[in-house]
């Protein structure tokens, strides 16, 4: 029998014509717990909810004294979503200068045209060019659409990854390696498809002269190039992000799962595992990122991936596919550190707030008893 928090209430109803001189005595016998000798009358049983748990709920004064307990009232999924969004925005903003340098290195050969002898730009030279031409704030040019993009991007990737894992898991208890790879690939493509126009806007703001705001860039693209310009390079983006997220998530899950249990929940373990998985995934998929960026440029001669890869190799050599890899690799360290540290801190706060709320409720129960 399942234990419930409900209690039964016996309610007497008088029915005309069934009363006699002993009815009052019989009712007293019912109320007193004596069930013998009851032959007439009518009783009904109703159920009421036990509200005792609500009676122990913290008061406003207690919440003011222990504000951490308020966090326990926020749905866990909403709190984790907010943590992921804040962590992503902070990480993107902190590493924006390195990302801007990477974009300039990736697109330099296409921007200067075929007439120039210098078709590549170095890491230090790119840093110097941005500082001389645009000043300090130039390092964060194009960061706003990136921050705006990372919120829905993280949300779409997070929820779709969980949904795809359940889908590919099927009836089994364990998700296979192929299932993890497929779930990561689908999640990466879903989040990319949802937020791709913002990614194109961010690139145009970062590398094209004369662009000042997102609205100016968007209107210019609509007027001169049409709606399709917001999806230039989508093919290589999907092709590139699918193996990247698949490899990244799969390696992260499997490596962390293989470690002893006492190390699995430590922040430094998550950080080291994330860096290893991100590095391997980046090495495998970075050339497709370069192809995507060059296809996003205004007036790009490349229409498909099959056009872009041989075109870049012919102009810049195989090394051209890895232009900007150094700043991209350098930004992964602080990016992963900030993201994981923020996320783990919020998860720890959520657990602490739940314990704090339970402690207050238990104190109230003991006082009332």
Coordinates of C-alpha atoms in Angstrom, one line a residue:
X1 CA 0.0 0.0 0.0
X2 CA 1.3 3.4 -0.9
X3 CA 1.7 5.8 2.0
X4 CA 0.0 9.1 1.5
X5 CA -0.2 12.4 3.4
X6 CA -4.0 12.4 3.4
X7 CA -6.4 11.7 6.3
X8 CA -10.0 10.6 6.4
X9 CA -12.8 12.7 8.0
X10 CA -16.0 11.0 9.1
X11 CA -19.0 13.4 8.6
X12 CA -22.5 12.6 10.0
X13 CA -25.6 13.6 8.0
X14 CA -29.1 13.3 9.5
X15 CA -31.7 11.8 7.3
X16 CA -35.3 12.5 8.3
X17 CA -37.2 9.4 9.4
X18 CA -34.2 7.4 10.3
X19 CA -33.5 9.1 13.6
X20 CA -34.4 7.5 17.0
X21 CA -33.7 8.1 20.6
X22 CA -30.3 6.4 20.4
X23 CA -28.9 8.2 17.4
X24 CA -27.0 10.7 19.5
X25 CA -25.5 7.9 21.6
X26 CA -24.6 6.0 18.4
X27 CA -22.8 9.0 17.0
X28 CA -20.8 9.4 20.1
X29 CA -19.8 5.8 19.8
X30 CA -18.6 6.5 16.3
X31 CA -16.7 9.6 17.3
X32 CA -15.2 7.8 20.3
X33 CA -13.9 5.0 18.2
X34 CA -16.5 2.4 19.4
X35 CA -18.1 0.8 16.3
X36 CA -20.4 -1.6 18.2
X37 CA -24.1 -1.3 18.3
X38 CA -24.4 1.2 15.4
X39 CA -27.4 0.3 13.3
X40 CA -29.0 3.4 12.0
X41 CA -28.0 6.8 10.7
X42 CA -25.8 7.8 7.9
X43 CA -22.1 8.7 7.7
X44 CA -19.9 9.8 4.8
X45 CA -16.1 9.8 4.5
X46 CA -14.2 12.6 2.8
X47 CA -10.5 13.1 2.1
X48 CA -8.6 16.3 2.8
X49 CA -5.1 17.2 2.0
X50 CA -2.5 17.3 4.7
X51 CA -1.1 20.8 4.7
X52 CA 1.5 20.2 7.5
X53 CA 4.4 20.5 5.1
X54 CA 3.3 23.9 4.0
X55 CA 3.1 25.0 7.7
X56 CA 6.9 24.4 7.9
X57 CA 7.7 26.5 4.9
X58 CA 10.2 29.4 5.6
X59 CA 8.7 32.7 6.4
X60 CA 9.7 36.0 4.7
X61 CA 11.9 36.9 7.6
X62 CA 13.7 33.6 7.4
X63 CA 14.3 34.1 3.7
X64 CA 15.8 37.5 4.4
X65 CA 18.1 36.0 7.0
X66 CA 19.1 33.1 4.7
X67 CA 18.8 34.5 1.1
X68 CA 20.6 31.4 -0.3
X69 CA 17.5 29.4 0.3
X70 CA 15.6 31.5 -2.2
X71 CA 17.6 30.0 -5.0
X72 CA 16.1 26.6 -4.2
X73 CA 12.7 28.0 -5.3
X74 CA 14.0 28.5 -8.9
X75 CA 13.3 25.5 -11.1
X76 CA 16.6 23.6 -11.5
X77 CA 16.5 23.6 -15.4
X78 CA 15.9 27.3 -15.4
X79 CA 18.8 28.0 -13.1
X80 CA 21.2 25.8 -15.1
X81 CA 20.0 27.4 -18.4
X82 CA 20.7 30.9 -16.9
X83 CA 24.1 29.7 -15.7
X84 CA 25.0 28.4 -19.1
X85 CA 23.9 31.6 -20.7
X86 CA 25.9 33.8 -18.3
X87 CA 29.0 31.6 -18.5
X88 CA 28.8 31.6 -22.3
X89 CA 28.4 35.4 -22.5
X90 CA 31.3 36.0 -20.1
X91 CA 33.6 33.6 -21.9
X92 CA 32.9 35.1 -25.3
X93 CA 33.4 38.6 -24.0
X94 CA 36.7 37.8 -22.3
X95 CA 38.1 36.0 -25.3
X96 CA 36.7 38.4 -28.0
X97 CA 40.1 39.9 -28.8
X98 CA 41.6 36.5 -29.7
X99 CA 38.5 35.7 -31.7
X100 CA 38.8 39.0 -33.7
X101 CA 42.5 38.3 -34.4
X102 CA 41.6 34.7 -35.6
X103 CA 38.9 36.1 -38.0
X104 CA 41.3 38.6 -39.5
X105 CA 43.9 35.9 -40.1
X106 CA 41.3 33.5 -41.6
X107 CA 40.0 36.1 -44.1
X108 CA 43.1 38.2 -44.8
X109 CA 44.0 36.6 -48.2
X110 CA 40.5 37.1 -49.5
X111 CA 40.1 40.7 -48.3
X112 CA 43.3 42.1 -49.8
X113 CA 42.6 40.6 -53.2
X114 CA 44.7 38.7 -55.7
X115 CA 46.9 41.7 -56.6
X116 CA 48.8 41.8 -53.3
X117 CA 52.0 39.8 -52.8
X118 CA 51.3 39.3 -49.1
X119 CA 48.5 36.8 -48.8
X120 CA 48.9 35.9 -45.1
X121 CA 49.0 37.9 -41.8
X122 CA 50.7 36.7 -38.7
X123 CA 49.3 36.6 -35.1
X124 CA 51.3 39.5 -33.7
X125 CA 50.8 41.6 -36.9
X126 CA 47.0 41.1 -36.7
X127 CA 47.0 42.3 -33.1
X128 CA 49.0 45.4 -34.2
X129 CA 46.8 46.2 -37.2
X130 CA 43.6 46.2 -35.0
X131 CA 45.2 48.4 -32.4
X132 CA 46.5 51.0 -34.9
X133 CA 43.4 51.2 -37.1
X134 CA 40.6 50.9 -34.6
X135 CA 42.0 51.4 -31.1
X136 CA 41.3 49.3 -28.0
X137 CA 37.6 48.9 -28.6
X138 CA 38.4 47.4 -32.0
X139 CA 39.4 44.2 -30.3
X140 CA 35.7 43.7 -29.2
X141 CA 34.2 44.7 -32.6
X142 CA 31.4 42.3 -33.4
X143 CA 31.2 40.9 -29.9
X144 CA 27.6 42.1 -29.3
X145 CA 26.0 39.8 -31.9
X146 CA 28.3 37.0 -30.6
X147 CA 27.0 37.5 -27.0
X148 CA 23.4 37.7 -28.2
X149 CA 23.9 34.6 -30.3
X150 CA 25.5 32.5 -27.5
X151 CA 22.3 32.6 -25.3
X152 CA 19.9 30.9 -27.8
X153 CA 22.9 28.9 -29.1
X154 CA 23.6 27.4 -25.7
X155 CA 19.9 26.8 -24.9
X156 CA 19.3 25.1 -28.2
X157 CA 22.4 23.0 -27.9
X158 CA 21.8 22.0 -24.3
X159 CA 18.1 21.0 -24.6
X160 CA 18.5 19.4 -28.1
X161 CA 21.5 17.4 -26.9
X162 CA 19.5 15.9 -24.0
X163 CA 16.6 15.2 -26.3
X164 CA 18.8 13.5 -28.9
X165 CA 20.5 11.4 -26.2
X166 CA 17.1 10.1 -25.1
X167 CA 16.1 9.5 -28.7
X168 CA 19.3 7.5 -29.6
X169 CA 19.4 5.7 -26.3
X170 CA 16.2 3.9 -27.1
X171 CA 15.2 1.1 -24.7
X172 CA 18.8 0.5 -23.5
X173 CA 20.2 1.8 -20.2
X174 CA 23.6 2.9 -21.7
X175 CA 24.2 5.2 -24.6
X176 CA 26.6 3.7 -27.1
X177 CA 29.6 5.6 -28.6
X178 CA 27.8 6.0 -31.9
X179 CA 24.7 7.2 -30.1
X180 CA 26.8 9.9 -28.3
X181 CA 28.4 10.9 -31.6
X182 CA 25.0 11.1 -33.3
X183 CA 23.4 13.1 -30.4
X184 CA 26.3 15.6 -30.4
X185 CA 26.3 16.0 -34.2
X186 CA 22.5 16.6 -34.3
X187 CA 22.7 19.1 -31.3
X188 CA 25.5 21.0 -33.0
X189 CA 23.6 21.3 -36.2
X190 CA 20.4 22.3 -34.5
X191 CA 22.0 25.1 -32.5
X192 CA 23.9 26.3 -35.6
X193 CA 20.9 26.4 -37.8
X194 CA 18.9 28.4 -35.2
X195 CA 21.6 31.1 -34.7
X196 CA 23.4 31.2 -38.0
X197 CA 22.3 34.7 -39.2
X198 CA 23.8 36.2 -36.0
X199 CA 27.1 34.5 -36.7
X200 CA 27.2 36.0 -40.2
X201 CA 26.4 39.5 -38.8
X202 CA 29.2 39.1 -36.3
X203 CA 31.7 38.2 -39.0
X204 CA 30.7 41.2 -41.2
X205 CA 31.0 43.5 -38.2
X206 CA 34.4 42.1 -37.3
X207 CA 36.2 42.2 -40.7
X208 CA 34.4 44.6 -43.0
X209 CA 35.3 48.3 -42.9
X210 CA 32.6 50.9 -42.6
X211 CA 30.2 48.7 -40.6
X212 CA 29.2 50.3 -37.3
X213 CA 26.1 48.6 -35.9
X214 CA 24.2 45.3 -36.3
X215 CA 21.2 47.0 -37.8
X216 CA 23.4 48.8 -40.4
X217 CA 25.0 45.5 -41.5
X218 CA 21.7 43.7 -41.6
X219 CA 20.0 46.3 -43.7
X220 CA 22.9 46.5 -46.0
X221 CA 22.9 42.8 -46.5
X222 CA 19.2 42.7 -47.2
X223 CA 19.4 45.5 -49.6
X224 CA 22.5 44.4 -51.6
X225 CA 22.6 40.7 -51.3
X226 CA 19.1 39.4 -50.2
X227 CA 17.9 37.1 -47.4
X228 CA 20.1 34.3 -48.7
X229 CA 23.2 36.2 -47.7
X230 CA 22.4 35.5 -44.0
X231 CA 23.0 31.8 -44.7
X232 CA 26.1 31.9 -46.9
X233 CA 28.5 29.2 -45.7
X234 CA 25.7 27.3 -43.9
X235 CA 26.7 24.0 -45.5
X236 CA 30.3 23.9 -44.3
X237 CA 29.1 25.2 -40.9
X238 CA 26.8 22.3 -40.5
X239 CA 29.4 19.9 -41.8
X240 CA 32.0 21.4 -39.5
X241 CA 30.0 21.7 -36.3
X242 CA 28.5 18.2 -36.5
X243 CA 31.9 16.3 -36.1
X244 CA 33.2 19.1 -33.8
X245 CA 30.4 18.8 -31.2
X246 CA 30.2 15.1 -31.7
X247 CA 33.8 14.5 -31.0
X248 CA 34.0 17.1 -28.2
X249 CA 31.0 15.8 -26.3
X250 CA 31.8 12.2 -26.8
X251 CA 35.4 12.4 -25.7
X252 CA 34.4 14.6 -22.7
X253 CA 31.7 12.1 -21.6
X254 CA 33.8 9.0 -22.1
X255 CA 37.1 10.3 -20.6
X256 CA 35.3 11.7 -17.5
X257 CA 33.3 8.5 -17.1
X258 CA 36.5 6.4 -17.2
X259 CA 38.1 8.3 -14.3
X260 CA 37.7 7.2 -10.7
X261 CA 34.4 8.4 -9.1
X262 CA 36.2 10.6 -6.6
X263 CA 37.7 12.7 -9.4
X264 CA 34.7 12.9 -11.7
X265 CA 33.0 15.8 -9.8
X266 CA 36.1 18.0 -9.3
X267 CA 36.3 21.2 -11.2
X268 CA 39.9 20.7 -12.3
X269 CA 38.9 17.3 -13.8
X270 CA 36.2 18.9 -15.9
X271 CA 38.5 21.6 -17.0
X272 CA 41.3 19.2 -18.1
X273 CA 38.9 16.9 -19.8
X274 CA 37.2 19.7 -21.6
X275 CA 40.5 21.1 -22.9
X276 CA 41.6 17.7 -24.2
X277 CA 38.3 17.1 -26.0
X278 CA 38.1 20.6 -27.4
X279 CA 41.7 20.5 -28.7
X280 CA 41.2 17.2 -30.5
X281 CA 37.9 18.3 -32.0
X282 CA 39.4 21.6 -33.1
X283 CA 42.4 19.9 -34.9
X284 CA 40.0 17.7 -36.8
X285 CA 37.4 20.4 -37.8
X286 CA 39.2 23.7 -38.0
X287 CA 39.7 23.7 -41.9
X288 CA 35.9 23.6 -42.3
X289 CA 35.7 26.7 -40.1
X290 CA 38.1 28.6 -42.3
X291 CA 36.1 27.5 -45.4
X292 CA 32.9 28.8 -43.7
X293 CA 34.4 32.2 -42.8
X294 CA 35.6 32.8 -46.4
X295 CA 32.2 31.8 -47.8
X296 CA 30.5 34.3 -45.5
X297 CA 32.6 37.2 -46.9
X298 CA 31.0 39.7 -49.3
X299 CA 31.8 38.9 -52.9
X300 CA 33.3 35.5 -52.0
X301 CA 34.1 33.5 -55.1
X302 CA 33.3 30.2 -53.3
X303 CA 29.8 28.8 -53.6
X304 CA 30.3 25.3 -52.3
X305 CA 32.8 23.5 -50.0
X306 CA 34.2 21.7 -53.0
X307 CA 35.0 25.1 -54.6
X308 CA 36.4 26.6 -51.4
X309 CA 38.9 23.9 -50.2
X310 CA 40.9 23.7 -53.5
X311 CA 40.7 27.4 -54.0
X312 CA 42.2 28.2 -50.5
X313 CA 44.9 25.6 -51.0
X314 CA 45.8 27.0 -54.4
X315 CA 46.0 30.5 -53.1
X316 CA 47.5 30.0 -49.6
X317 CA 48.7 26.4 -49.5
X318 CA 47.5 23.7 -47.1
X319 CA 48.5 26.0 -44.2
X320 CA 45.9 28.4 -45.4
X321 CA 43.2 26.1 -44.0
X322 CA 44.7 26.5 -40.6
X323 CA 45.1 30.3 -40.6
X324 CA 44.1 31.7 -37.2
X325 CA 44.5 28.3 -35.4
X326 CA 46.9 29.7 -32.8
X327 CA 44.6 32.4 -31.4
X328 CA 41.7 30.0 -31.7
X329 CA 43.6 27.4 -29.6
X330 CA 44.7 30.1 -27.1
X331 CA 41.1 31.4 -26.6
X332 CA 39.9 27.8 -25.8
X333 CA 41.8 27.8 -22.5
X334 CA 40.2 30.8 -20.8
X335 CA 36.9 30.1 -22.7
X336 CA 36.6 26.7 -21.2
X337 CA 37.9 27.8 -17.8
X338 CA 35.4 30.6 -17.5
X339 CA 32.5 28.5 -18.8
X340 CA 33.2 25.4 -16.6
X341 CA 34.0 27.4 -13.5
X342 CA 30.9 29.5 -13.7
X343 CA 28.7 26.6 -14.5
X344 CA 30.1 24.4 -11.7
X345 CA 29.8 27.3 -9.2
X346 CA 26.1 27.8 -10.0
X347 CA 25.5 24.0 -9.7
X348 CA 27.2 24.0 -6.3
X349 CA 25.1 27.0 -5.2
X350 CA 21.9 25.2 -6.3
X351 CA 22.8 22.2 -4.2
X352 CA 23.7 24.4 -1.2
X353 CA 20.5 26.3 -1.5
X354 CA 18.4 23.1 -1.5
X355 CA 20.2 21.9 1.7
X356 CA 19.6 25.3 3.3
X357 CA 15.9 25.2 2.5
X358 CA 15.6 21.7 3.9
X359 CA 17.5 22.8 7.1
X360 CA 15.1 25.7 7.7
X361 CA 12.0 23.5 7.1
X362 CA 13.4 20.9 9.5
X363 CA 14.0 23.6 12.1
X364 CA 10.4 24.8 11.7
X365 CA 9.1 21.3 12.1
X366 CA 11.0 20.7 15.3
X367 CA 9.8 24.0 16.8
X368 CA 6.2 23.3 16.0
X369 CA 6.4 19.7 17.4

